[in-house]
Amino acid sequence: MGIRELELTDLPQTSDPPVGLLASIVNRLTWPFRYGHVEPRPSTGFYTDTTVCIGCKSCEVACKQWNQLAADGLEWTGNSYDNTAELSATSWRHVKFIEQFAANGQSAGHDTTATHELTIDQLVNGGGAGRWLMMSDVCKHCISAPCQHACPTGAIIYNEFANVYIQRDICNGCSYCIAACPFGVITRSDFDGHSHKCTLCYDRQKDGLVPACAKACPTASIQFGPIDELRERARNRVKELHARGVTGAYLYGEEPTESYSALHSFYLLVDRPAVYGLPDAPFNPWLHMLADYGRTIASALATIAVILSLLFLQRL
Amino acid sequence: MQDDNQARAIEPGYLTQDVTKVPGWHGLVAWDLLFNNLTTGLFLFAAVGELARPGLLGPVARLAYPVALVLLLTDLVMLVADLGDPLRFHHMLRVFKPSSPMSLGTWSLTIYSLPLTLIVAIEAAQFIGWLPSESQALEWMRWSAVVFCLLPAFGSLAYKGVLFSTSSQPGWKDARWLGGWMASSALTLGCAELLAISILTGHPRAAAALRTVAAVLVVLNLIPTGLVFLELRPTLSRIYRDQQVYLALAFILVGGTLVPVVLLLAGDGAPWRLGAVLLIVLGGFAVRLLLLKIPHASHESRTGARALESVRRAVPG
Ligand code: SF4
């Protein structure tokens, strides 16, 4: 039955009746008024518990399958099992692998970096004094998203679930969102020239379905739901881990900081953020925009004052 | 064959990577930066000069406006060509979003282009005799357009540096004075352009006045340049070797400042002064290219360091 669902030819097909140029223009101009107001729905998001991720990459595959994203080509990066390498216009999920093993039997402190070497012995004997960290990375759906602030076309919006969504028919590929995102998420496609990233399966959510990655994750490392419920669940999980001796467990992005809003896709981590390729202290560049304009205006006015003085001082 | 007792080389996770992605802004954007500053700098300098000293700079300013329009059109072509989907350029104008420097800039450039075109159209029509050259009403209209054009021209100039500093890219994000530097540099470029126009069109009084102003502005521009350099220093030190940084600094100080100032003040004759203008413009372009390349260079230096580290691990000793 699951297969039959995909056979579109079996489904009743409908298409828009042909319209002329004038009707099409009138339609485009009046559509925003006829569309009406979209009622906000409860905010949703992802909570990713990295301690239970097994690196199976089901989320990557499910995301590609549901969103019909092309393969990126296979490149052996030499970085553990990570051959996806980065989030891209066609990879909206990226499972990261961090091997923390001491070289030649030394003990690997868990707060150390992932720069240790792994011997075959340690690998065969279960890793010895080390550990694996795995994390499924995705757009953070920032509550105050720099990409959304940056977008000059209004293509990037917050949808009714308070998720950050790129309207693909509007984006013109200016790339400012790419420069703005502190997490290196958005990418411009070489194929269509537009920016792309995780939609938090907006289409599935509208139909009451769970995003494809969360649905596919076999260990519930990726959890989806109303953001308040997720936060509650995540805090309890941290308490549980602390009680079990994993004292390094903490939540990343669950609460706002002085320099960044909370994230609608937040993480439970056990090492410092940079180890996972996340900024230790994300900063919203819009916090200093007004002051930067102030300095620009001051500098321009000072220069103009110098110009005027010199022009008036010269008796030519 | 690898010795199994040898520690195996693995890549060091994600710690050494830049978290941010480099936007696909390449050489074209460096030219866009230059042309933006050339057009806005020239217009602002000419307009301020004409309004302040009409007798001295009015005639040269009239010649500068068509040049500013050509530079603006060149800049707009580059802006559009750099988009991922140039045919959707007009989507920039479907919203006005002052919170986005790019939106503010696009609107400023659009509004700036309208009175500037009107000014040039009036001048052109007068030149070819379609409109009377002594009409009070036309002069009033032209003057109003010049005054009206000041604000959008200023907006078009101010947004550029802030666009880059309001980002998460290495280097740019730390450059609080980037916009300030660009404003001062654009006005210096504008002065140099106007000097070139006055020399080439035979306005010696204007050229004499502008040569002193240009020399002072080139020197004063060192203040915001120094401030931006201090802000970029940590990133530059990470990306480049010290010698490279000092070489770039020497290039800016000698090639873009000292030599032009000497040529402006001591050089006797048009070729020397035009040479100074050329150096100011070339120096301005070089600095803009360097600034633009910082995130690319940062990314490449990280990748290079990772590759070196891999080799070091794979071939111990
Ligand atoms: S993580 Fe980046 S792309 Fe995602 S919402 Fe935040 S700023 Fe936008």
mmCIF file of N, CA and C in Angstrom, chain B residues 144 222 224 283-284 314:
data_model
loop_
_atom_site.group_PDB
_atom_site.id
_atom_site.type_symbol
_atom_site.label_atom_id
_atom_site.label_comp_id
_atom_site.label_asym_id
_atom_site.label_seq_id
_atom_site.Cartn_x
_atom_site.Cartn_y
_atom_site.Cartn_z
ATOM 1 N N SER B 144 16.502 71.150 -7.594
ATOM 2 C CA SER B 144 15.677 70.345 -6.662
ATOM 3 C C SER B 144 16.059 68.878 -6.769
ATOM 4 N N LEU B 222 43.209 57.354 6.274
ATOM 5 C CA LEU B 222 44.020 56.383 7.021
ATOM 6 C C LEU B 222 43.425 56.106 8.403
ATOM 7 N N PRO B 224 40.008 55.758 9.450
ATOM 8 C CA PRO B 224 39.113 54.593 9.438
ATOM 9 C C PRO B 224 39.792 53.318 8.915
ATOM 10 N N GLY B 283 44.153 51.487 -5.633
ATOM 11 C CA GLY B 283 44.330 51.149 -4.220
ATOM 12 C C GLY B 283 42.985 50.824 -3.587
ATOM 13 N N GLY B 284 41.972 51.634 -3.912
ATOM 14 C CA GLY B 284 40.631 51.403 -3.375
ATOM 15 C C GLY B 284 40.101 50.043 -3.803
ATOM 16 N N ALA B 314 49.561 11.116 8.818
ATOM 17 C CA ALA B 314 49.726 9.916 7.993
ATOM 18 C C ALA B 314 51.204 9.588 7.806
#
